[in-house]
mmCIF file of C-alpha atoms in Angstrom:
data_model
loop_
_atom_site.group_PDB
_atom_site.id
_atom_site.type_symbol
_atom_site.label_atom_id
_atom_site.label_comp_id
_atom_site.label_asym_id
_atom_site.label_seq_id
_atom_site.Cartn_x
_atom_site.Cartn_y
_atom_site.Cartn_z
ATOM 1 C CA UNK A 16 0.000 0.000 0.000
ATOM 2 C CA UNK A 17 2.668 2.558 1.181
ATOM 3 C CA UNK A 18 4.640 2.059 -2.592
ATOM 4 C CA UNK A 19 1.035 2.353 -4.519
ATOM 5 C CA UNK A 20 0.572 5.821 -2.780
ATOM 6 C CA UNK A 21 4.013 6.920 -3.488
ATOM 7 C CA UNK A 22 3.326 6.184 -6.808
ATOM 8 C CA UNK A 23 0.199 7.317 -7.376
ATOM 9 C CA UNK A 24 1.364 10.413 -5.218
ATOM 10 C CA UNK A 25 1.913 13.193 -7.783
ATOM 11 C CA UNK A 26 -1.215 11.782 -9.874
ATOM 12 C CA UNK A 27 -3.497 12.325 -6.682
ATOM 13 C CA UNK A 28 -1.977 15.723 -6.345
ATOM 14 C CA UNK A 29 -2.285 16.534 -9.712
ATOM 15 C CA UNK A 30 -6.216 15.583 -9.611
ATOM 16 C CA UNK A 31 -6.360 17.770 -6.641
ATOM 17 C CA UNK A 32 -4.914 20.687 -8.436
ATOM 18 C CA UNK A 33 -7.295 21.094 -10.488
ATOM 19 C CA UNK A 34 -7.329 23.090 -13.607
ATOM 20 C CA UNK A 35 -5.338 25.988 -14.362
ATOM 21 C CA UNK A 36 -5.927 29.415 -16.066
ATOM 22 C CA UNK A 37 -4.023 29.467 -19.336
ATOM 23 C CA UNK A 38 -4.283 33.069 -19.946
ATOM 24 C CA UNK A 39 -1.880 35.355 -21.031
ATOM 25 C CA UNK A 40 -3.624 37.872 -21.242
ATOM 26 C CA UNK A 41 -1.673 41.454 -20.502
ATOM 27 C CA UNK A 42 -3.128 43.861 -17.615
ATOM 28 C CA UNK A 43 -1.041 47.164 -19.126
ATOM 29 C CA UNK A 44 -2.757 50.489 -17.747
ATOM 30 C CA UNK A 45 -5.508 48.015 -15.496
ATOM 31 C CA UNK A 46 -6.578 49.385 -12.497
ATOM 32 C CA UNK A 47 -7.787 45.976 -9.845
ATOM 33 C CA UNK A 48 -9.039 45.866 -6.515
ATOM 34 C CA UNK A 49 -9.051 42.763 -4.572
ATOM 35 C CA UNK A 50 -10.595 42.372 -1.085
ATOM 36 C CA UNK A 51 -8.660 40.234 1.460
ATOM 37 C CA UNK A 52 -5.232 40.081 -0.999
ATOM 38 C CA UNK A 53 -3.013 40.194 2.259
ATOM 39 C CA UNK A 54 -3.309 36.085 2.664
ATOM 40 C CA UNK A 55 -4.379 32.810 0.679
ATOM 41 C CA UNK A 56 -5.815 33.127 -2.422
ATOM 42 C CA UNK A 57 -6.291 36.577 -2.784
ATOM 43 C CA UNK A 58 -2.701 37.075 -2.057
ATOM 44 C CA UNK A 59 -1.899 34.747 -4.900
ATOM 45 C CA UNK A 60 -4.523 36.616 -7.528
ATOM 46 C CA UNK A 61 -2.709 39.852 -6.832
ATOM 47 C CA UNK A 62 0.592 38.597 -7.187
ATOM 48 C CA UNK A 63 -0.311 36.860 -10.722
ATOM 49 C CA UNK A 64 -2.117 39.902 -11.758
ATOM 50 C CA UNK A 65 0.386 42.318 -10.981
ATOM 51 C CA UNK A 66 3.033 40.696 -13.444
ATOM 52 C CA UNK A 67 0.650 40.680 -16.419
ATOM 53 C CA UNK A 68 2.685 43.175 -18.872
ATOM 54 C CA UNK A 69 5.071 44.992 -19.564
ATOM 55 C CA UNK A 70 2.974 48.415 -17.974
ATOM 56 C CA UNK A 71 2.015 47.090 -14.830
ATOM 57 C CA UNK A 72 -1.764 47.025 -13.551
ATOM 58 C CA UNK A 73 -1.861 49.031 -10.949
ATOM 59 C CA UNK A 74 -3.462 46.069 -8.112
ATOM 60 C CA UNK A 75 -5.320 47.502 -4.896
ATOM 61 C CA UNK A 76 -4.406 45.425 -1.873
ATOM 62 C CA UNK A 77 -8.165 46.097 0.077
ATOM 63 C CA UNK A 78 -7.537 44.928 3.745
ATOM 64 C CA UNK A 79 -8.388 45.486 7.147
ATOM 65 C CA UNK A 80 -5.221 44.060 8.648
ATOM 66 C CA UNK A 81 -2.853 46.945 7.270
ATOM 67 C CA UNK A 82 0.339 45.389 8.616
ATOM 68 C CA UNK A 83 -0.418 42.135 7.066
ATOM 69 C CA UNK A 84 -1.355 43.465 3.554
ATOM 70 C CA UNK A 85 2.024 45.776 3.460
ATOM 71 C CA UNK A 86 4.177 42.460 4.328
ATOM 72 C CA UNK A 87 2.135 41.024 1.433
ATOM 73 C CA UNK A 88 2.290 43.699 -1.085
ATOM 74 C CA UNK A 89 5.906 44.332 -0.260
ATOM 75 C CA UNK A 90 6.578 40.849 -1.141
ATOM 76 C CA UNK A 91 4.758 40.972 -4.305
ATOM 77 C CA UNK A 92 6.832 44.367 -5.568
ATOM 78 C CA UNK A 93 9.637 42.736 -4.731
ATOM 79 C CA UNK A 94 9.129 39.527 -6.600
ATOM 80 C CA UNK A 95 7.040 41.271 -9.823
ATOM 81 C CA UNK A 96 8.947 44.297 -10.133
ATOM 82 C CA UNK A 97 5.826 45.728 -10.296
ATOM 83 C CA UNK A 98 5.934 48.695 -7.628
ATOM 84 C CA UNK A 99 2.021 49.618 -8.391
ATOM 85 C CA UNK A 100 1.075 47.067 -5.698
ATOM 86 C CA UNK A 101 -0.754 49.441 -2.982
ATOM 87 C CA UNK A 102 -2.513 48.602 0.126
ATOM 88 C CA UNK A 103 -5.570 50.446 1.060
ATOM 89 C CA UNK A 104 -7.597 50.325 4.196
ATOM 90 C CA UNK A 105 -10.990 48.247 4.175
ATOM 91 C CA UNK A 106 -13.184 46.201 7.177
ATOM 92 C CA UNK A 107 -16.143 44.656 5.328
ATOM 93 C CA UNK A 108 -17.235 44.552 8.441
ATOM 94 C CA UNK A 109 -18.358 48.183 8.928
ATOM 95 C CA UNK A 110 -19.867 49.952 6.560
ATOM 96 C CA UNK A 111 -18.238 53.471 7.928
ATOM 97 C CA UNK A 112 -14.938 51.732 6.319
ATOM 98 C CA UNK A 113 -16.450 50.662 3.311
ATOM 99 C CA UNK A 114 -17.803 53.832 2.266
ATOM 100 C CA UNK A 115 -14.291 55.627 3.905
ATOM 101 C CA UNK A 116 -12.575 53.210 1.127
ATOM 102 C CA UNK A 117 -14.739 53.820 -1.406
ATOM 103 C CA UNK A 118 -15.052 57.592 -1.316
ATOM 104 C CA UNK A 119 -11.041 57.405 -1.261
ATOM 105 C CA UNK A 120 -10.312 55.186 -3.908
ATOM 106 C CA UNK A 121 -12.771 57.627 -6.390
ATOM 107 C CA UNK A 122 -10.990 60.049 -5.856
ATOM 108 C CA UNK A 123 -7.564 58.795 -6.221
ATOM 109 C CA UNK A 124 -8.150 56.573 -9.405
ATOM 110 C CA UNK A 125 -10.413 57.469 -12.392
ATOM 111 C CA UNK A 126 -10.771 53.912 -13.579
ATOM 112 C CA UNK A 127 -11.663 50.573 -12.265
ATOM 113 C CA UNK A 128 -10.905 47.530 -14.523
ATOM 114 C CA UNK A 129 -11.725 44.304 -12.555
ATOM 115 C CA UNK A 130 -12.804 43.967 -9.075
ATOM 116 C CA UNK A 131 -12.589 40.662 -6.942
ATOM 117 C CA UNK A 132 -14.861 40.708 -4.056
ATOM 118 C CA UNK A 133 -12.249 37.862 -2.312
ATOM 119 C CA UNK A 134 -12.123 38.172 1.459
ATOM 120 C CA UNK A 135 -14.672 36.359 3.571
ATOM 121 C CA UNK A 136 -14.794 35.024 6.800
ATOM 122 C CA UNK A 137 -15.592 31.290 7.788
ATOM 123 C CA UNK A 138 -16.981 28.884 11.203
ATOM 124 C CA UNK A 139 -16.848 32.226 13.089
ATOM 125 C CA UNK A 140 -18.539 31.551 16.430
ATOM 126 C CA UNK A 141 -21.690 33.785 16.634
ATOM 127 C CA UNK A 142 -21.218 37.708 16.521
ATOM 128 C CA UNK A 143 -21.776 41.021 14.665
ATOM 129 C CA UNK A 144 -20.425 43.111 12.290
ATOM 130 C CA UNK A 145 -20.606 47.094 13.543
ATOM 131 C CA UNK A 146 -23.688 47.710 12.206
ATOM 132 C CA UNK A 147 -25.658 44.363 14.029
ATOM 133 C CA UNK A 148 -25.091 42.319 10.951
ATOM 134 C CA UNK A 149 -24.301 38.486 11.613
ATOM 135 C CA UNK A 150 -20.657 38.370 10.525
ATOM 136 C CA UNK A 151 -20.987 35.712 7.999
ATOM 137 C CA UNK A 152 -23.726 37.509 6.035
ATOM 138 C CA UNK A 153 -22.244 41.061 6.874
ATOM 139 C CA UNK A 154 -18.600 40.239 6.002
ATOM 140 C CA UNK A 155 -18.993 37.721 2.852
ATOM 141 C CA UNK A 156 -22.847 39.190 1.708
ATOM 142 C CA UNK A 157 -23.386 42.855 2.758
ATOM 143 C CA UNK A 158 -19.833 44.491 2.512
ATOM 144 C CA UNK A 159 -19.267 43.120 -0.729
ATOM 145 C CA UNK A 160 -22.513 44.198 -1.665
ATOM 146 C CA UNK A 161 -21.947 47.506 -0.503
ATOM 147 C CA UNK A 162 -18.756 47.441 -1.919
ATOM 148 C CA UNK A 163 -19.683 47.082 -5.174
ATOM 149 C CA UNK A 164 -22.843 49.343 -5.195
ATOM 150 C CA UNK A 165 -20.212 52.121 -4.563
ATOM 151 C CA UNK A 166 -17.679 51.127 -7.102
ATOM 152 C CA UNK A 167 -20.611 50.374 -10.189
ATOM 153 C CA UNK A 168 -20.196 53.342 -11.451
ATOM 154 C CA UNK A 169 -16.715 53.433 -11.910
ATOM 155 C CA UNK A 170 -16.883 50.194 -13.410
ATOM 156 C CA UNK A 171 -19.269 50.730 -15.853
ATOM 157 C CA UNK A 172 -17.193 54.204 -16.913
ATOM 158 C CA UNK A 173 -13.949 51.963 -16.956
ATOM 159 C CA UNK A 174 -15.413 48.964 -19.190
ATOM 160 C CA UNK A 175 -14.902 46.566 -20.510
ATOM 161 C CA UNK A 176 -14.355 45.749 -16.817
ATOM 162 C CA UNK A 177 -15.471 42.864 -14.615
ATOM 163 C CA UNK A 178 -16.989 41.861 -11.445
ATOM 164 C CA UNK A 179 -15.684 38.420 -9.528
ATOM 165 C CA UNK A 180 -17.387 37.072 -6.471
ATOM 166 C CA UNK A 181 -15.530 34.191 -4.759
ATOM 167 C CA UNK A 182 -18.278 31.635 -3.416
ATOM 168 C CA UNK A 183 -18.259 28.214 -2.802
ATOM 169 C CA UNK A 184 -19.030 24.804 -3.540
ATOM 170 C CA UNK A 185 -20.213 24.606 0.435
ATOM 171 C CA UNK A 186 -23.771 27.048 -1.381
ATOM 172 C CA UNK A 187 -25.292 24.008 -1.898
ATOM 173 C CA UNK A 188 -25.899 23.719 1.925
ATOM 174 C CA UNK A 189 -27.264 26.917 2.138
ATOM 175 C CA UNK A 190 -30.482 28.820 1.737
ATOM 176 C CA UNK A 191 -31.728 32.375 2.726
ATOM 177 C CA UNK A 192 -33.793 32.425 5.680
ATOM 178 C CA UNK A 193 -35.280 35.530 5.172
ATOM 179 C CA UNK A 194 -37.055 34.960 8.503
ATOM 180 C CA UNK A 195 -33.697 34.735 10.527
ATOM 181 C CA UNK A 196 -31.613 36.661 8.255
ATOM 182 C CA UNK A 197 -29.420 37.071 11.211
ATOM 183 C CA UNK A 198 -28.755 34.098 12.836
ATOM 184 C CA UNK A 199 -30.775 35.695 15.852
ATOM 185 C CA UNK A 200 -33.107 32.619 16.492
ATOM 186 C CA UNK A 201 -30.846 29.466 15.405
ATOM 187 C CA UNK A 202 -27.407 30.332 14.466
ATOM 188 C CA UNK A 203 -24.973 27.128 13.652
ATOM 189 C CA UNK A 204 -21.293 28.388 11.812
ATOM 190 C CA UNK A 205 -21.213 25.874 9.354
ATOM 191 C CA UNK A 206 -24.494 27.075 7.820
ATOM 192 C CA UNK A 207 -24.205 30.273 8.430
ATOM 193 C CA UNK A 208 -21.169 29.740 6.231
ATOM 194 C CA UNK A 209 -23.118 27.763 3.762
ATOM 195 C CA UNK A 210 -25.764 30.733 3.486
ATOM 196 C CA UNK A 211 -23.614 33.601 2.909
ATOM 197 C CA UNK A 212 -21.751 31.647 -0.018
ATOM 198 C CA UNK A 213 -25.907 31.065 -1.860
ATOM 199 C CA UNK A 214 -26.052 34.975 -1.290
ATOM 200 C CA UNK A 215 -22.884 35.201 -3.296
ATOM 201 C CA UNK A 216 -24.264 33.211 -6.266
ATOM 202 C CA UNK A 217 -27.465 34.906 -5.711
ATOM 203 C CA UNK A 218 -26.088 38.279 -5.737
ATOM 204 C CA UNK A 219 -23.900 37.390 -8.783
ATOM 205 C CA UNK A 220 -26.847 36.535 -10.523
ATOM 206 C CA UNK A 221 -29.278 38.998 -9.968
ATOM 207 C CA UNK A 222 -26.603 41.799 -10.947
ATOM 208 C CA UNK A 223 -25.385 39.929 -14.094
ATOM 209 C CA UNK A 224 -29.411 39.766 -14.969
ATOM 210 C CA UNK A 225 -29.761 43.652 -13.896
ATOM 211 C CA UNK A 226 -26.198 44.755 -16.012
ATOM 212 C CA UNK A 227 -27.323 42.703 -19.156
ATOM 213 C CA UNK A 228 -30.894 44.005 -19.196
ATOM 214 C CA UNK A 229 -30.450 47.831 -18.698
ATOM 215 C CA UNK A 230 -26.883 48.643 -19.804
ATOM 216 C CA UNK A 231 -24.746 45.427 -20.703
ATOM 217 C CA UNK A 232 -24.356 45.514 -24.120
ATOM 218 C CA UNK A 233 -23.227 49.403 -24.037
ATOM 219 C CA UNK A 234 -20.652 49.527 -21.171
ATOM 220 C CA UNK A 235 -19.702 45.423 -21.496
ATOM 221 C CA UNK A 236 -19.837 45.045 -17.508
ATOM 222 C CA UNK A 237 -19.879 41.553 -16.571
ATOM 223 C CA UNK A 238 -20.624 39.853 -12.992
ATOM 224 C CA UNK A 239 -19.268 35.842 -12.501
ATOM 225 C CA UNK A 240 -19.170 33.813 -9.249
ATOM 226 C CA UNK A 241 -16.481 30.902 -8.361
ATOM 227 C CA UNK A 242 -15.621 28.127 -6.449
ATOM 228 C CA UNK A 243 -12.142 28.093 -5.454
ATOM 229 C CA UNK A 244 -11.639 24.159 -4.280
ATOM 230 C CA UNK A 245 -10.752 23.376 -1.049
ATOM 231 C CA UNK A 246 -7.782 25.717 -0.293
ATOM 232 C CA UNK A 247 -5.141 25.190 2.293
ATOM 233 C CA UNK A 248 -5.511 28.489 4.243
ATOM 234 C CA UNK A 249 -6.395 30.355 7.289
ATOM 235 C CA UNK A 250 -10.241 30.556 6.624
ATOM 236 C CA UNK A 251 -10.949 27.801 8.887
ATOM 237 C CA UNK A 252 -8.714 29.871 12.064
ATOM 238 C CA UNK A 253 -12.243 30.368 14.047
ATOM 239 C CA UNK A 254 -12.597 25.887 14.173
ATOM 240 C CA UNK A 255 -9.500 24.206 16.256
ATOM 241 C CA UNK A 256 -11.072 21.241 14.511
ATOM 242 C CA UNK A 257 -10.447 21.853 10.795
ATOM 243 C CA UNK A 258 -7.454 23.048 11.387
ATOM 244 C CA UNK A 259 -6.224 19.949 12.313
ATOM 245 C CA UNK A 260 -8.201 18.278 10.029
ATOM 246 C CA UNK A 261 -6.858 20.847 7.250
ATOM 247 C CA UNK A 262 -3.160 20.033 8.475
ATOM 248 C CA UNK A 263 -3.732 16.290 8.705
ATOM 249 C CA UNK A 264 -5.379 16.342 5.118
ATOM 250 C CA UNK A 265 -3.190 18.656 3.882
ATOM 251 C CA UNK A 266 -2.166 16.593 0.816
ATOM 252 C CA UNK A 267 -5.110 16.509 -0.744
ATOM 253 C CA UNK A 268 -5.954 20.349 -0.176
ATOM 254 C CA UNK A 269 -4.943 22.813 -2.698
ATOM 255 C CA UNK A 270 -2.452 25.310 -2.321
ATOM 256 C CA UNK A 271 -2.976 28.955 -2.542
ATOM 257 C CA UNK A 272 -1.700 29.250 -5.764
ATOM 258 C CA UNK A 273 -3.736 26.162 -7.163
ATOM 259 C CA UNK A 274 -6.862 27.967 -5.523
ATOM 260 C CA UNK A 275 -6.556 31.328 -7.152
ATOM 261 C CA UNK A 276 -6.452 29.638 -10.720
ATOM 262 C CA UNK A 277 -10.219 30.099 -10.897
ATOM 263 C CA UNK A 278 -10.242 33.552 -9.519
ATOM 264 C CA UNK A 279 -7.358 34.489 -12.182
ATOM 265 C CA UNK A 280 -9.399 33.311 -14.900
ATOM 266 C CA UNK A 281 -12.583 34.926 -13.918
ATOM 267 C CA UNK A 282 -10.717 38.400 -14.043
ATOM 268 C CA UNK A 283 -8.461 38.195 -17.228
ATOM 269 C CA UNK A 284 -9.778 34.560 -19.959
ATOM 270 C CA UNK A 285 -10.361 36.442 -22.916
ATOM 271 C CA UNK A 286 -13.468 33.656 -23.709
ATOM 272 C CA UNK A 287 -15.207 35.482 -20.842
ATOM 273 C CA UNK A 288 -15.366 38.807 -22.275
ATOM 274 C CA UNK A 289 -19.074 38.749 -22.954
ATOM 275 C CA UNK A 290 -19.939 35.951 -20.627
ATOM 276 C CA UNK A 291 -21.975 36.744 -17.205
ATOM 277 C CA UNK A 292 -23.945 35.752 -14.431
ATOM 278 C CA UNK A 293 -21.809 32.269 -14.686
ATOM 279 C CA UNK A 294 -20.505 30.315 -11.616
ATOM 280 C CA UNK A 295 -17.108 28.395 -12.342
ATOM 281 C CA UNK A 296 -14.974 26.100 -10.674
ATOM 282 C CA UNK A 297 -11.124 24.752 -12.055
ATOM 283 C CA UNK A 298 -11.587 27.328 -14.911
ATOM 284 C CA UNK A 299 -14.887 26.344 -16.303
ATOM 285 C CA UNK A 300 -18.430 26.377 -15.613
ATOM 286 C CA UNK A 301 -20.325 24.343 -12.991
ATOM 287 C CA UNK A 302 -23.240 23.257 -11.463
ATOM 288 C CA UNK A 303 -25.454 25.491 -9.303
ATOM 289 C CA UNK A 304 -27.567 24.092 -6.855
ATOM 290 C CA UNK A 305 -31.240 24.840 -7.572
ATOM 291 C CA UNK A 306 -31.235 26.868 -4.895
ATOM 292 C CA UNK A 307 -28.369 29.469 -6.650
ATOM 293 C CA UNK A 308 -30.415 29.464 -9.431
ATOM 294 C CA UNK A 309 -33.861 30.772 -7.956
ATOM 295 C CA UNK A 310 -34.824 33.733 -8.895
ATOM 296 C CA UNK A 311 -37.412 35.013 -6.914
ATOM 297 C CA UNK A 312 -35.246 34.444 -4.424
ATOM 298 C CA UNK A 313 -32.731 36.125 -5.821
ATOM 299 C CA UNK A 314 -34.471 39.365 -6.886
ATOM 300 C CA UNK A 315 -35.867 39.239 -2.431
ATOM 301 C CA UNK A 316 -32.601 39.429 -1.177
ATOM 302 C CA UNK A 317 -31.392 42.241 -3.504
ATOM 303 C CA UNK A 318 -34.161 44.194 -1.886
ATOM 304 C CA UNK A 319 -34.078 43.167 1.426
ATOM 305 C CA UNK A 320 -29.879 43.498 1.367
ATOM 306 C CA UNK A 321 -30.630 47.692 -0.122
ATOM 307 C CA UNK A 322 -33.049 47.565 3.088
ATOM 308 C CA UNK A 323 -30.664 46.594 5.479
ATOM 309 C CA UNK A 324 -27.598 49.138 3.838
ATOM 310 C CA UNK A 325 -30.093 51.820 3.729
ATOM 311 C CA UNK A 326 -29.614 52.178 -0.221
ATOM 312 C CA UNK A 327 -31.464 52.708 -3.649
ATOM 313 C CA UNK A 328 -30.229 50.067 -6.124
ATOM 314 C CA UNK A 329 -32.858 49.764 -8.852
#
C-alpha cells in the first residue's frame, strides 16, 4: 500500500490541483481591486495579476489588517517588479470603512478595470459586524454588496471591466432564511457559512441579470461567481477542529496558488469577455444548486440586502 501511494502520489496531487488558467492575457494600464489580498488566495490573484505586462496594472491590496497586507504587497513588488502594488484600508465589516474606502479610492483613481470581491470570513462563532449584521452575512454578503454598489459606477465608466465574487461549492448547503436573516433565532457556523456563499451566487446573478438588461451591451460590464476548491488556508482559524483536520489532510488540499487559478481566470480569460452571471470552478463552468439558481429568491434578497444598507439600487 505505502509504494502504490508513493506512486500514485503526484497523480493524486495533480487531480487535486485542479485546472489551471491558461491566460496570457496582458493587464497594461488596469486598475484591480481585490478584497482580502493580504493572505491565501487573494494574495496569490494579486501577485499573478500584478506581473501581467510589460505596464504594470496598478493592483489595490483592500484589507483590514494593514500590517499584514504591506508584508504582502511588499513581497509581491519585490518579486514582480511591479511597484504599483498598494494597500488600502478596508473592514467589510463596517460599513463606515467601506464607504471611507470607497469615497477614497474615487478620488484617487479614475478607472476601475476588474474587481474581486475575495475576502470572507468562515466557522466564526456567533457575533456582529458594527452595524448588528451576523458576521458571515455582513462580512462575505453585505460588505461586498456595498462594496460594489459604490464602485458600479466606476466600473461601468472603466469597461470593458469585470466583477468576480468568490463563493463556494459549500452554497449548496445553504439557503436564505429571510425569517432569521441574522442568525438571531438558530445560528450554527457551518451554515451560516453555507448561506452567505448562496447569497454570493445569488447576488452574482441577480446583478449579471440587472447589467445585461439595462446597460450590458453598451458599457460590457460583466458579474461571474467561483468556487475556489478546497484551499489550504487560514479561513478555517475560528474551528480548532479543521485546522487539524486541514493540516492532517493537507495533501489533498490545494495550495494557494492552485486555488486562485479560478479567480485568475474569472478576471483576465479572454473567452469570458461577454460571458456573465456564470458560476465556475477549475476554470470552467459548474453546477449550481437549484437553490443558486432561484430567482425570486434572488431578486428578495437584492431588496431586502438595499433595506438593510439603507440604499437605492434599482
Amino acid at each position: 500500500v505505502p509504494v502504490l501511494l508513493f506512486v500514485a502520489a503526484p497523480y493524486i496531487r495533480r487531480y487535486v490541483a485542479g485546472g489551471r488558467c491558461k491566460s496570457t492575457a496582458r493587464l497594461e494600464g488596469k486598475v484591480v481591486i481585490i478584497t482580502g489580498a493580504n493572505t491565501g488566495i487573494g494574495k496569490e490573484t494579486a501577485r499573478d495579476l500584478a506581473q501581467r505586462g510589460k505596464c504594470s496594472a496598478r493592483v489595490i491590496i483592500a484589507c483590514r489588517d494593514i500590517a499584514k497586507a504591506e508584508a504582502a504587497a511588499s513581497e509581491i513588488r519585490a518579486e514582480t517588479g511591479n511597484q504599483q502594488v498598494i494597500v488600502k484600508k478596508l473592514d467589510l465589516a463596517d460599513t463606515k470603512s467601506i464607504r471611507e474606502f470607497a469615497e477614497n479610492f474615487l478620488a484617487e483613481e479614475k478607472e476601475l478595470h476588474v474587481l474581486i470581491n475575495n475576502a470572507g470570513v468562515m466557522l466564526c462563532p456567533y457575533s456582529k459586524t458594527a452595524d448588528g449584521f451576523e458576521m458571515h452575512l455582513g462580512v462575505n454578503h453585505l460588505g461586498h454588496f456595498l462594496l460594489t454598489f459604490l464602485l458600479l459606477e466606476c466600473l461601468k465608466q472603466s469597461a470593458p471591466a469585470r466583477i468576480v465574487n468568490v463563493s463556494s461549492l459549500a452554497h449548496h448547503g445553504g439557503r436564505i432564511r429571510f425569517h432569521d436573516l441574522q442568525g438571531e433565532k438558530c445560528y450554527n457556523r457551518g451554515l451560516a457559512y453555507c448561506h452567505s456563499k448562496l447569497a454570493n451566487l445569488l447576488f452574482t446573478r441577480e446583478l449579471a441579470r440587472r447589467l445585461q438588461g439595462k446597460f450590458q451591451r453598451q458599457v460590457g460590464l460583466t458579474a461571474n461567481a467561483l468556487h475556489p476548491g478546497s484551499v489550504s488556508s487560514e479561513l478555517v482559524r475560528h474551528s480548532f477542529v479543521m485546522t487539524w483536520l486541514w493540516k492532517i489532510f493537507s495533501f489533498f488540499l490545494k495550495t494557494p496558488y492552485e486555488g486562485a487559478q479560478t479567480s485568475i481566470y474569472c478576471a483576465v480569460a479572454e473567452e469570458l469577455e461577454s460571458v456573465t452571471g456564470q458560476y465556475f470552478s477549475d476554470c470552467q463552468p459548474a453546477y449550481v444548486s437549484p437553490r443558486g439558481r432561484d430567482d425570486e429568491t434572488a431578486k428578495k434578497l437584492w431588496r431586502v440586502s438595499c433595506e438593510l444598507l439603507g440604499i437605492q439600487w434599482d
